[in-house]
């Protein structure tokens, strides 16, 4: 039996740093001592409850601009730098221009831009390319118009179609999902987990696109139109694919081939091919 038991913690609240972008073993921790006094315990007993309360950290580094409305949205494209979407933003049917000579890293914070697509025209400053990074978002659609700078998408969902025009490079990093069709007229590099409804390589009159793939790639359908000059290429690097990654099919205007120094095995019982480095 136990009686007159007193239990106590030497610390009742913890203020931990954010664990965002840290590994499990490096996540912030704290400890408290638990004491029992005043009585004898002769069998297992529940003598208390520990509750962990998690609150949102709404603070952001001083170099990040919070975007709360369309006016803020226009401002970050004008000024460049780093920006974070504070909440879902409706009515975002905008043609936005990233000012010449500016770079923008736009963290959309798992929020949604809806009621239209954002057209981002990135201008060259005459000396160096500009860079636009779109991070962690849901978009109704996405495209560019003769954008000759680099555009990177990280951990994004595109609900409708996505098109790339001439010049520059598009990069998909992390986990990305395009529900509709991606129409490719420029070089695209994809790494990570990538799911796409339809990949379409339309007729182009300048250059030919090259798609470099690696990671866990799932593409529902391919569609190749005529292209001028050389043929479009899909180059499959280390990863897994739901299509044969070394099949250069004749009779169409695009080819699927392995990256240099890679080999392929499969398919497995789920129709998945695996590409490894030699």
Coordinates of C-alpha atoms in Angstrom, one line a residue:
X1 CA 0.0 0.0 0.0
X2 CA 1.0 3.6 -0.3
X3 CA -0.2 6.7 1.6
X4 CA 0.6 10.3 2.0
X5 CA 2.6 10.2 -1.2
X6 CA 3.9 13.6 -2.4
X7 CA 5.2 13.9 -6.0
X8 CA 6.7 16.9 -7.7
X9 CA 8.6 18.1 -10.7
X10 CA 11.5 20.6 -10.4
X11 CA 10.4 22.2 -13.7
X12 CA 6.9 22.6 -15.0
X13 CA 7.4 24.4 -18.3
X14 CA 9.9 24.1 -21.1
X15 CA 10.8 26.6 -23.8
X16 CA 12.4 24.6 -26.6
X17 CA 13.9 25.9 -29.8
X18 CA 12.2 25.0 -33.1
X19 CA 13.0 21.5 -34.3
X20 CA 12.3 22.5 -37.9
X21 CA 15.0 21.3 -40.4
X22 CA 16.7 19.2 -37.7
X23 CA 17.2 15.4 -37.6
X24 CA 15.6 13.4 -34.7
X25 CA 18.8 12.9 -32.9
X26 CA 19.6 16.6 -33.0
X27 CA 16.2 17.9 -32.1
X28 CA 16.1 20.2 -29.0
X29 CA 15.4 18.5 -25.6
X30 CA 15.1 19.3 -21.9
X31 CA 14.7 17.4 -18.7
X32 CA 13.0 17.6 -15.3
X33 CA 13.5 15.7 -12.1
X34 CA 10.5 13.8 -10.6
X35 CA 10.4 13.2 -6.8
X36 CA 8.3 11.0 -4.6
X37 CA 8.2 11.3 -0.8
X38 CA 6.0 10.7 2.2
X39 CA 4.8 7.1 1.9
X40 CA 5.6 3.5 1.1
X41 CA 4.7 2.0 -2.3
X42 CA 4.3 -1.8 -2.3
X43 CA 2.9 -2.3 -5.9
X44 CA 2.8 -0.6 -9.3
X45 CA 0.6 2.5 -9.1
X46 CA -0.2 5.4 -11.4
X47 CA 0.8 8.4 -9.4
X48 CA 0.6 11.3 -11.9
X49 CA 0.1 12.5 -15.5
X50 CA 2.7 14.2 -17.7
X51 CA 1.2 16.5 -20.4
X52 CA 3.2 17.8 -23.3
X53 CA 1.7 21.0 -24.9
X54 CA 2.9 22.0 -28.3
X55 CA 2.3 25.6 -29.4
X56 CA 3.0 27.1 -32.8
X57 CA 6.1 29.1 -33.3
X58 CA 4.9 32.2 -35.2
X59 CA 8.2 34.0 -35.1
X60 CA 10.4 34.2 -38.1
X61 CA 13.9 35.4 -38.8
X62 CA 14.1 39.1 -39.4
X63 CA 15.3 38.6 -43.0
X64 CA 12.0 36.9 -43.9
X65 CA 9.0 39.0 -45.1
X66 CA 5.6 37.7 -44.1
X67 CA 3.0 37.8 -46.9
X68 CA -0.5 38.4 -45.7
X69 CA -2.3 39.9 -48.7
X70 CA -1.9 40.7 -52.4
X71 CA -0.1 43.9 -51.7
X72 CA 2.5 42.0 -49.7
X73 CA 2.7 39.5 -52.5
X74 CA 3.4 42.2 -55.1
X75 CA 6.0 43.7 -52.8
X76 CA 8.1 40.6 -52.4
X77 CA 8.3 40.1 -56.1
X78 CA 9.4 43.7 -56.5
X79 CA 12.0 43.6 -53.7
X80 CA 13.2 40.0 -53.8
X81 CA 14.9 38.3 -50.8
X82 CA 13.1 35.7 -48.7
X83 CA 9.3 35.6 -48.1
X84 CA 6.8 33.4 -46.3
X85 CA 3.1 33.1 -47.0
X86 CA 1.2 33.7 -43.7
X87 CA -2.2 32.2 -44.7
X88 CA -4.2 31.0 -47.6
X89 CA -4.4 33.7 -50.2
X90 CA -7.5 33.9 -52.5
X91 CA -8.0 36.0 -55.5
X92 CA -4.4 35.7 -56.5
X93 CA -4.9 36.1 -60.2
X94 CA -1.8 38.1 -60.8
X95 CA 0.9 38.7 -63.4
X96 CA 3.9 39.2 -61.1
X97 CA 7.3 40.5 -62.2
X98 CA 10.4 39.7 -60.2
X99 CA 12.4 42.9 -60.5
X100 CA 15.5 42.9 -62.6
X101 CA 18.6 41.9 -60.6
X102 CA 16.6 40.4 -57.8
X103 CA 16.4 36.8 -56.5
X104 CA 13.4 35.5 -54.5
X105 CA 13.0 32.5 -52.2
X106 CA 9.3 32.1 -51.5
X107 CA 8.3 29.7 -48.8
X108 CA 4.5 29.1 -49.1
X109 CA 4.3 27.4 -45.7
X110 CA 1.8 24.6 -46.8
X111 CA -0.7 27.4 -47.7
X112 CA -2.7 27.7 -50.9
X113 CA -2.7 30.3 -53.7
X114 CA -6.0 29.9 -55.4
X115 CA -8.5 31.5 -57.9
X116 CA -6.0 31.6 -60.7
X117 CA -2.3 31.1 -61.5
X118 CA 0.5 33.3 -60.7
X119 CA 2.5 34.2 -63.8
X120 CA 6.0 35.1 -62.8
X121 CA 8.1 36.8 -65.4
X122 CA 11.8 36.8 -64.4
X123 CA 13.9 39.3 -66.3
X124 CA 17.6 39.1 -67.0
X125 CA 19.7 41.9 -65.6
X126 CA 22.2 41.7 -68.5
X127 CA 25.0 40.1 -66.4
X128 CA 23.7 37.1 -64.4
X129 CA 20.7 34.9 -64.2
X130 CA 18.1 35.4 -61.5
X131 CA 16.7 32.6 -59.4
X132 CA 13.2 32.0 -58.1
X133 CA 12.5 29.3 -55.4
X134 CA 8.9 28.3 -54.7
X135 CA 8.8 26.1 -51.5
X136 CA 6.1 24.0 -49.8
X137 CA 2.8 25.0 -51.5
X138 CA -0.4 24.1 -53.4
X139 CA -0.9 25.9 -56.7
X140 CA -3.8 25.9 -59.1
X141 CA -1.4 26.0 -62.0
X142 CA 2.1 27.2 -62.9
X143 CA 3.9 28.4 -66.0
X144 CA 6.4 30.8 -67.4
X145 CA 6.7 32.9 -70.5
X146 CA 10.2 32.8 -72.1
X147 CA 11.8 32.9 -68.7
X148 CA 15.5 32.6 -69.1
X149 CA 16.3 32.2 -65.4
X150 CA 16.2 29.3 -63.1
X151 CA 13.0 28.3 -61.3
X152 CA 13.1 25.8 -58.4
X153 CA 10.0 24.1 -56.9
X154 CA 10.3 22.2 -53.6
X155 CA 7.6 20.1 -52.0
X156 CA 4.8 21.5 -54.1
X157 CA 1.4 20.3 -55.4
X158 CA 0.2 21.7 -58.7
X159 CA -3.5 21.1 -59.1
X160 CA -3.8 21.7 -62.8
X161 CA -1.4 22.1 -65.7
X162 CA 2.2 23.2 -65.6
X163 CA 4.1 24.5 -68.7
X164 CA 7.7 25.5 -69.2
X165 CA 8.7 27.8 -72.1
X166 CA 12.1 28.6 -73.6
X167 CA 15.4 29.2 -71.9
X168 CA 16.6 28.7 -68.4
X169 CA 16.1 25.6 -66.3
X170 CA 13.2 24.3 -64.1
X171 CA 14.1 22.2 -61.1
X172 CA 11.8 20.1 -59.0
X173 CA 13.3 19.1 -55.6
X174 CA 11.9 17.1 -52.7
X175 CA 8.3 15.8 -53.0
X176 CA 6.3 17.3 -55.9
X177 CA 3.0 16.2 -57.4
X178 CA 1.5 17.6 -60.7
X179 CA -2.1 16.5 -61.0
X180 CA -2.5 17.5 -64.7
X181 CA -0.1 17.9 -67.6
X182 CA 3.4 19.3 -67.6
X183 CA 4.2 20.7 -71.1
X184 CA 8.0 21.0 -71.5
X185 CA 9.8 23.3 -73.9
X186 CA 12.9 23.9 -71.8
X187 CA 15.4 21.9 -69.7
X188 CA 13.9 20.3 -66.6
X189 CA 15.8 18.7 -63.7
X190 CA 13.8 16.5 -61.3
X191 CA 15.1 14.9 -58.1
X192 CA 13.2 13.3 -55.2
X193 CA 9.7 12.0 -55.2
X194 CA 7.8 13.2 -58.3
X195 CA 4.4 12.3 -59.5
X196 CA 2.9 13.6 -62.8
X197 CA -0.3 12.9 -64.7
X198 CA 0.9 13.5 -68.2
X199 CA 4.3 14.6 -69.6
X200 CA 3.9 16.4 -72.9
X201 CA 6.8 17.5 -75.1
X202 CA 5.2 19.9 -77.6
X203 CA 6.6 21.1 -80.9
X204 CA 9.3 23.7 -80.4
X205 CA 11.1 25.9 -82.9
X206 CA 14.2 26.8 -80.8
X207 CA 16.4 24.2 -79.2
X208 CA 15.2 21.0 -77.7
X209 CA 14.4 20.1 -74.1
X210 CA 16.3 17.7 -72.0
X211 CA 14.7 16.2 -68.9
X212 CA 17.1 14.8 -66.2
X213 CA 15.4 12.5 -63.7
X214 CA 16.4 10.9 -60.4
X215 CA 14.5 9.7 -57.4
X216 CA 11.2 8.0 -57.2
X217 CA 9.6 9.0 -60.5
X218 CA 6.0 8.2 -61.4
X219 CA 4.6 9.4 -64.7
X220 CA 1.1 8.4 -65.9
X221 CA 1.4 9.1 -69.6
X222 CA 3.9 10.4 -72.2
X223 CA 3.0 12.5 -75.2
X224 CA 5.6 13.6 -77.8
X225 CA 5.0 16.0 -80.6
X226 CA 7.4 16.9 -83.4
X227 CA 10.5 18.9 -82.4
X228 CA 13.0 20.6 -84.6
X229 CA 16.8 20.1 -84.6
X230 CA 17.7 17.2 -82.3
X231 CA 15.2 15.0 -80.5
X232 CA 14.1 15.7 -77.0
X233 CA 15.7 13.4 -74.4
X234 CA 14.6 12.0 -71.1
X235 CA 17.6 10.9 -69.1
X236 CA 17.0 8.6 -66.1
X237 CA 19.5 8.6 -63.3
X238 CA 19.6 6.7 -60.0
X239 CA 16.1 6.0 -58.7
X240 CA 12.9 4.0 -59.3
X241 CA 10.5 4.4 -62.2
X242 CA 7.1 3.1 -63.3
X243 CA 8.2 3.1 -66.9
X244 CA 11.2 1.4 -68.7
X245 CA 14.0 3.9 -68.2
X246 CA 16.3 2.7 -70.9
X247 CA 13.8 2.3 -73.8
X248 CA 14.6 4.6 -76.7
X249 CA 11.5 3.9 -78.7
X250 CA 11.6 4.4 -82.4
X251 CA 8.8 6.1 -84.4
X252 CA 8.4 9.0 -82.1
X253 CA 10.3 12.2 -81.5
X254 CA 11.6 11.7 -78.0
X255 CA 13.8 9.1 -76.4
X256 CA 14.1 7.6 -72.9
X257 CA 17.6 6.6 -71.9
X258 CA 19.8 5.8 -68.9
X259 CA 22.2 8.4 -67.5
X260 CA 25.8 7.6 -68.1
X261 CA 27.3 5.1 -65.7
X262 CA 23.9 3.7 -64.7
X263 CA 22.2 0.2 -65.0
X264 CA 18.6 -0.8 -64.7
X265 CA 16.9 -3.9 -63.2
X266 CA 13.3 -5.0 -63.1
X267 CA 10.4 -4.6 -63.3
X268 CA 9.3 -6.0 -59.9
X269 CA 5.9 -7.4 -59.2
X270 CA 4.5 -3.8 -59.1
X271 CA 6.0 -2.8 -62.5
X272 CA 8.7 -0.7 -60.9
X273 CA 12.2 -0.4 -62.5
X274 CA 15.3 0.4 -60.4
X275 CA 18.3 2.4 -61.7
X276 CA 21.6 2.2 -59.8
X277 CA 25.0 3.6 -60.4
X278 CA 27.6 1.1 -61.8

